[in-house]
GROMACS .gro file of C-alpha atoms in nm:
model
  295
    1MET     CA    1  -0.487   8.564   6.836
    2LYS     CA    2  -0.855   8.598   6.905
    3VAL     CA    3  -0.948   8.586   6.563
    4LEU     CA    4  -0.740   8.267   6.534
    5SER     CA    5  -0.924   8.123   6.858
    6ASP     CA    6  -1.263   8.211   6.695
    7ILE     CA    7  -1.181   8.018   6.368
    8THR     CA    8  -1.069   7.709   6.572
    9THR     CA    9  -1.367   7.701   6.806
   10LYS     CA   10  -1.596   7.735   6.493
   11ILE     CA   11  -1.429   7.463   6.330
   12GLY     CA   12  -1.443   7.244   6.633
   13GLU     CA   13  -1.817   7.325   6.647
   14ILE     CA   14  -1.864   7.177   6.300
   15PHE     CA   15  -1.674   6.878   6.340
   16SER     CA   16  -1.809   6.796   6.677
   17PRO     CA   17  -1.973   6.480   6.712
   18GLN     CA   18  -2.312   6.631   6.743
   19SER     CA   19  -2.246   6.823   6.421
   20ILE     CA   20  -2.138   6.508   6.230
   21GLU     CA   21  -2.447   6.313   6.358
   22THR     CA   22  -2.660   6.586   6.223
   23TYR     CA   23  -2.494   6.585   5.895
   24VAL     CA   24  -2.506   6.196   5.860
   25VAL     CA   25  -2.900   6.201   5.956
   26ALA     CA   26  -2.951   6.486   5.696
   27LEU     CA   27  -2.725   6.290   5.427
   28LEU     CA   28  -2.948   5.983   5.511
   29ILE     CA   29  -3.283   6.169   5.481
   30PHE     CA   30  -3.151   6.311   5.126
   31VAL     CA   31  -3.033   5.948   5.012
   32VAL     CA   32  -3.363   5.784   5.142
   33GLY     CA   33  -3.573   6.057   4.958
   34TRP     CA   34  -3.378   6.012   4.638
   35VAL     CA   35  -3.409   5.631   4.658
   36LEU     CA   36  -3.778   5.655   4.750
   37ALA     CA   37  -3.832   5.923   4.461
   38ARG     CA   38  -3.679   5.653   4.215
   39SER     CA   39  -3.907   5.389   4.353
   40LEU     CA   40  -4.217   5.575   4.345
   41ALA     CA   41  -4.154   5.723   3.984
   42LYS     CA   42  -4.083   5.399   3.845
   43GLY     CA   43  -4.401   5.249   4.013
   44VAL     CA   44  -4.599   5.531   3.864
   45GLU     CA   45  -4.447   5.461   3.525
   46ARG     CA   46  -4.510   5.084   3.557
   47PHE     CA   47  -4.895   5.172   3.665
   48MET     CA   48  -4.944   5.417   3.349
   49ARG     CA   49  -4.788   5.164   3.136
   50GLN     CA   50  -5.040   4.908   3.244
   51GLN     CA   51  -5.323   5.145   3.175
   52GLY     CA   52  -5.180   5.184   2.819
   53SER     CA   53  -5.055   5.546   2.845
   54GLU     CA   54  -4.692   5.585   2.743
   55HIS     CA   55  -4.743   5.955   2.738
   56GLY     CA   56  -4.866   5.949   3.106
   57ALA     CA   57  -4.568   5.715   3.198
   58ALA     CA   58  -4.309   5.957   3.063
   59VAL     CA   59  -4.455   6.259   3.224
   60GLY     CA   60  -4.587   6.111   3.538
   61LYS     CA   61  -4.261   5.953   3.633
   62LYS     CA   62  -4.076   6.294   3.616
   63VAL     CA   63  -4.328   6.489   3.798
   64VAL     CA   64  -4.310   6.224   4.109
   65PHE     CA   65  -3.948   6.191   4.118
   66TYR     CA   66  -3.888   6.586   4.129
   67VAL     CA   67  -4.170   6.630   4.388
   68VAL     CA   68  -4.037   6.359   4.604
   69LEU     CA   69  -3.678   6.463   4.562
   70LEU     CA   70  -3.772   6.826   4.663
   71LEU     CA   71  -3.945   6.713   4.981
   72ALA     CA   72  -3.637   6.527   5.072
   73THR     CA   73  -3.412   6.813   5.031
   74PHE     CA   74  -3.638   7.032   5.240
   75GLY     CA   75  -3.597   6.765   5.512
   76ALA     CA   76  -3.232   6.745   5.495
   77LEU     CA   77  -3.208   7.115   5.524
   78THR     CA   78  -3.449   7.099   5.825
   79GLN     CA   79  -3.227   6.877   5.981
   80LEU     CA   80  -2.938   7.090   5.923
   81GLY     CA   81  -3.100   7.360   6.111
   82VAL     CA   82  -3.194   7.588   5.804
   83LYS     CA   83  -3.485   7.810   5.853
   84LEU     CA   84  -3.720   7.724   5.569
   85THR     CA   85  -3.935   8.019   5.623
   86GLY     CA   86  -3.679   8.240   5.475
   87LEU     CA   87  -3.591   7.995   5.213
   88LEU     CA   88  -3.959   7.968   5.116
   89THR     CA   89  -3.977   8.329   5.096
   90ALA     CA   90  -3.658   8.362   4.914
   91ALA     CA   91  -3.763   8.079   4.678
   92GLY     CA   92  -4.108   8.255   4.634
   93ILE     CA   93  -3.946   8.577   4.512
   94PHE     CA   94  -3.723   8.372   4.292
   95THR     CA   95  -4.008   8.193   4.132
   96VAL     CA   96  -4.201   8.490   4.082
   97ALA     CA   97  -3.909   8.642   3.906
   98ILE     CA   98  -3.823   8.314   3.698
   99GLY     CA   99  -4.198   8.309   3.621
  100PHE     CA  100  -4.191   8.645   3.442
  101ALA     CA  101  -3.872   8.538   3.260
  102ALA     CA  102  -4.002   8.204   3.164
  103GLN     CA  103  -4.363   8.233   3.110
  104THR     CA  104  -4.367   8.006   2.801
  105SER     CA  105  -4.156   7.728   2.970
  106VAL     CA  106  -4.436   7.747   3.252
  107SER     CA  107  -4.712   7.728   3.007
  108ASN     CA  108  -4.547   7.438   2.833
  109VAL     CA  109  -4.521   7.249   3.166
  110ILE     CA  110  -4.901   7.315   3.220
  111SER     CA  111  -4.991   7.220   2.894
  112GLY     CA  112  -4.776   6.895   2.941
  113LEU     CA  113  -4.989   6.824   3.243
  114PHE     CA  114  -5.319   6.871   3.029
  115LEU     CA  115  -5.181   6.653   2.758
  116LEU     CA  116  -5.141   6.373   3.049
  117VAL     CA  117  -5.488   6.409   3.143
  118ASP     CA  118  -5.625   6.412   2.786
  119ARG     CA  119  -5.369   6.148   2.660
  120PRO     CA  120  -5.444   6.222   2.275
  121PHE     CA  121  -5.145   5.980   2.205
  122SER     CA  122  -4.876   5.766   2.335
  123ILE     CA  123  -4.506   5.692   2.261
  124ASN     CA  124  -4.449   5.517   1.958
  125ASP     CA  125  -4.797   5.637   1.802
  126THR     CA  126  -4.802   5.773   1.445
  127VAL     CA  127  -4.953   6.107   1.463
  128LYS     CA  128  -5.000   6.401   1.225
  129ILE     CA  129  -4.960   6.754   1.431
  130ASP     CA  130  -5.067   6.999   1.196
  131GLN     CA  131  -4.846   6.972   0.887
  132THR     CA  132  -4.586   6.730   1.073
  133ILE     CA  133  -4.658   6.358   1.045
  134GLY     CA  134  -4.423   6.088   1.215
  135THR     CA  135  -4.373   5.860   1.527
  136VAL     CA  136  -4.390   6.020   1.889
  137VAL     CA  137  -4.050   5.929   2.041
  138ASN     CA  138  -4.033   6.117   2.341
  139VAL     CA  139  -4.268   6.333   2.576
  140ASP     CA  140  -4.119   6.571   2.825
  141LEU     CA  141  -4.295   6.822   3.054
  142LEU     CA  142  -4.162   7.120   2.805
  143SER     CA  143  -4.198   6.959   2.455
  144THR     CA  144  -4.284   6.647   2.258
  145LYS     CA  145  -4.036   6.479   1.982
  146VAL     CA  146  -4.179   6.340   1.674
  147ARG     CA  147  -3.959   6.153   1.421
  148THR     CA  148  -4.070   6.189   1.075
  149PHE     CA  149  -4.077   5.928   0.816
  150ASP     CA  150  -3.751   6.092   0.632
  151ASN     CA  151  -3.583   6.036   0.987
  152LEU     CA  152  -3.593   6.403   1.113
  153VAL     CA  153  -3.681   6.489   1.472
  154VAL     CA  154  -3.928   6.765   1.505
  155ARG     CA  155  -3.951   6.908   1.856
  156ILE     CA  156  -4.327   7.068   1.938
  157PRO     CA  157  -4.368   7.278   2.273
  158ASN     CA  158  -4.647   7.148   2.470
  159GLU     CA  159  -4.828   7.451   2.468
  160ALA     CA  160  -4.823   7.464   2.058
  161LEU     CA  161  -4.930   7.094   2.101
  162LEU     CA  162  -5.224   7.167   2.280
  163LYS     CA  163  -5.352   7.422   2.049
  164SER     CA  164  -5.297   7.209   1.746
  165THR     CA  165  -5.501   6.946   1.562
  166ILE     CA  166  -5.388   6.604   1.634
  167THR     CA  167  -5.453   6.317   1.408
  168ASN     CA  168  -5.387   5.975   1.577
  169TYR     CA  169  -5.314   5.693   1.301
  170THR     CA  170  -5.230   5.433   1.555
  171LEU     CA  171  -5.542   5.431   1.789
  172PHE     CA  172  -5.754   5.182   1.598
  173GLU     CA  173  -5.612   4.867   1.443
  174VAL     CA  174  -5.778   4.898   1.097
  175ARG     CA  175  -5.769   5.181   0.875
  176ARG     CA  176  -5.952   5.267   0.546
  177ILE     CA  177  -5.794   5.313   0.199
  178ASP     CA  178  -5.946   5.549  -0.018
  179ILE     CA  179  -5.829   5.551  -0.379
  180PRO     CA  180  -6.008   5.805  -0.659
  181VAL     CA  181  -6.034   5.627  -0.992
  182SER     CA  182  -6.151   5.833  -1.312
  183VAL     CA  183  -6.342   5.663  -1.608
  184ALA     CA  184  -6.462   5.761  -1.931
  185TYR     CA  185  -6.814   5.886  -1.947
  186SER     CA  186  -6.874   5.608  -2.193
  187THR     CA  187  -6.778   5.335  -1.944
  188ASP     CA  188  -7.043   5.091  -1.821
  189LEU     CA  189  -7.040   5.172  -1.449
  190GLY     CA  190  -7.156   4.846  -1.332
  191GLU     CA  191  -6.868   4.674  -1.529
  192ALA     CA  192  -6.606   4.905  -1.383
  193GLN     CA  193  -6.733   4.872  -1.029
  194ARG     CA  194  -6.721   4.494  -1.096
  195VAL     CA  195  -6.361   4.488  -1.190
  196LEU     CA  196  -6.255   4.713  -0.903
  197LYS     CA  197  -6.419   4.512  -0.661
  198GLU     CA  198  -6.273   4.198  -0.778
  199VAL     CA  199  -5.910   4.356  -0.747
  200MET     CA  200  -5.989   4.434  -0.392
  201ARG     CA  201  -6.123   4.070  -0.341
  202ASP     CA  202  -5.793   3.932  -0.485
  203HIS     CA  203  -5.570   4.140  -0.243
  204LYS     CA  204  -5.442   3.934   0.053
  205ALA     CA  205  -5.426   4.252   0.295
  206VAL     CA  206  -5.810   4.389   0.213
  207LEU     CA  207  -6.039   4.290   0.504
  208ASP     CA  208  -6.385   4.114   0.466
  209GLU     CA  209  -6.512   4.301   0.715
  210PRO     CA  210  -6.585   4.597   0.703
  211GLU     CA  211  -6.677   4.499   0.329
  212PRO     CA  212  -6.502   4.699   0.049
  213ALA     CA  213  -6.691   4.918  -0.158
  214VAL     CA  214  -6.658   5.116  -0.516
  215LEU     CA  215  -6.875   5.447  -0.471
  216VAL     CA  216  -6.977   5.706  -0.777
  217GLU     CA  217  -6.828   6.012  -0.601
  218LEU     CA  218  -6.834   6.285  -0.880
  219LEU     CA  219  -6.900   6.377  -1.255
  220ALA     CA  220  -6.614   6.554  -1.341
  221ASP     CA  221  -6.519   6.738  -1.653
  222SER     CA  222  -6.314   6.469  -1.824
  223GLY     CA  223  -6.461   6.169  -1.654
  224ILE     CA  224  -6.662   6.001  -1.376
  225THR     CA  225  -6.488   5.984  -1.059
  226LEU     CA  226  -6.541   5.651  -0.838
  227VAL     CA  227  -6.404   5.585  -0.507
  228VAL     CA  228  -6.232   5.243  -0.401
  229ARG     CA  229  -6.276   5.217  -0.022
  230ALA     CA  230  -6.116   4.907   0.137
  231TRP     CA  231  -6.025   4.843   0.491
  232VAL     CA  232  -5.678   4.685   0.596
  233VAL     CA  233  -5.480   4.640   0.908
  234ARG     CA  234  -5.298   4.957   1.012
  235GLN     CA  235  -4.958   4.815   0.953
  236ASP     CA  236  -5.051   4.726   0.599
  237PHE     CA  237  -5.188   5.068   0.500
  238ILE     CA  238  -4.899   5.197   0.309
  239THR     CA  239  -4.808   4.898   0.129
  240ALA     CA  240  -5.158   4.773   0.058
  241LYS     CA  241  -5.248   5.142  -0.073
  242SER     CA  242  -4.956   5.135  -0.315
  243GLU     CA  243  -5.038   4.749  -0.438
  244LEU     CA  244  -5.398   4.844  -0.492
  245THR     CA  245  -5.325   5.155  -0.703
  246GLN     CA  246  -5.105   4.946  -0.918
  247ALA     CA  247  -5.341   4.650  -0.948
  248ILE     CA  248  -5.638   4.873  -1.036
  249LYS     CA  249  -5.456   5.043  -1.320
  250GLU     CA  250  -5.363   4.705  -1.468
  251ALA     CA  251  -5.723   4.569  -1.414
  252LEU     CA  252  -5.882   4.845  -1.615
  253GLU     CA  253  -5.654   4.844  -1.909
  254ALA     CA  254  -5.714   4.454  -1.901
  255ALA     CA  255  -6.090   4.517  -1.905
  256LYS     CA  256  -6.038   4.798  -2.167
  257ILE     CA  257  -6.173   5.054  -1.959
  258GLU     CA  258  -6.067   5.405  -2.039
  259ILE     CA  259  -5.869   5.611  -1.785
  260PRO     CA  260  -5.934   5.952  -1.957
  261PHE     CA  261  -5.692   6.261  -1.967
  262PRO     CA  262  -5.792   6.594  -1.841
  263GLN     CA  263  -5.992   6.757  -2.170
  264ARG     CA  264  -6.243   7.006  -2.220
  265VAL     CA  265  -6.490   7.065  -2.496
  266VAL     CA  266  -6.422   7.383  -2.703
  267HIS     CA  267  -6.661   7.517  -2.969
  268HIS     CA  268  -6.525   7.696  -3.260
  269VAL     CA  269  -6.715   7.987  -3.417
  270TYR     CA  270  -6.620   7.997  -3.785
  271GLY     CA  271  -6.612   8.336  -3.983
  272GLU     CA  272  -6.537   8.671  -3.839
  273PRO     CA  273  -6.833   8.837  -3.686
  274SER     CA  274  -6.927   9.174  -3.835
  275ALA     CA  275  -6.828   9.454  -3.599
  276PRO     CA  276  -7.105   9.607  -3.430
  277ALA     CA  277  -7.221   9.940  -3.561
  278ALA     CA  278  -7.102  10.241  -3.354
  279PRO     CA  279  -7.392  10.393  -3.190
  280GLU     CA  280  -7.522  10.713  -3.337
  281SER     CA  281  -7.468  11.021  -3.145
  282PRO     CA  282  -7.766  11.180  -2.990
  283SER     CA  283  -7.896  11.484  -3.208
  284LYS     CA  284  -7.825  11.805  -3.043
  285HIS     CA  285  -8.076  12.107  -3.096
  286VAL     CA  286  -7.892  12.429  -3.030
  287GLU     CA  287  -8.122  12.754  -3.043
  288LYS     CA  288  -7.933  13.063  -3.129
  289ALA     CA  289  -8.016  13.351  -2.905
  290GLN     CA  290  -8.178  13.624  -3.115
  291PRO     CA  291  -8.056  13.996  -3.045
  292VAL     CA  292  -8.285  14.203  -2.879
  293ILE     CA  293  -8.330  14.553  -3.030
  294GLU     CA  294  -8.458  14.832  -2.780
  295THR     CA  295  -8.636  15.121  -2.956
   0.00000   0.00000   0.00000
């Protein structure tokens, strides 16, 4: 009977008007914190996008949301009478244990924050990260996802990303096309340069400024290597490079300018050379020992 009485008393305390009021206030603190976390996160996201940082918007939004939500959770627990000192101590021990077990994850989060400050790229930028080339589609605290041109998604941990060489193809509005062209040694270089410049001048995607150029780069084994350099708007890069390459070949053929095949000059020596005489063995002078006769 005493046990039943104690249970009844405890239930009465839990569902007393004062306790219900405490629960309602704690719930309101959590709900208001959750709403505030979402509002602040959206504000940070909007601000970072106005600054031109999609990467900062993605990471900053999540950091602000979880920090504010954590503070609201602590406030709700305090309202319920939970001693935060013991909770924080337990959380500290738990965090240390998790930290040892998940050092890579922590390192990725820290690297993500460094990337947020450095801002080497934004979402929708076309980048080259080591051997991976594609468009950045998502940035998280732990990793960055890149969609390649053959429609694969590559997940790159932020720690590895921070140590990698990153090439951003989207940062500037114009890009330069470099096309190597080999011509025969008998070619009039002035005429070849004139033909190649005319090809660039006739292409609608090639910009007038910076001015296109044709440079002599190398005296190679089979011909003279020229480099065609043209500037185009970033969006036209791939198409313009393909069209210019085809137009260059057709223009050189029309101008009777030879594009040489790889070749080598080989000198033949006719007749079999006489075998070298074998070196003479050095003469050896051997003196025989004379017998000694004792008398």
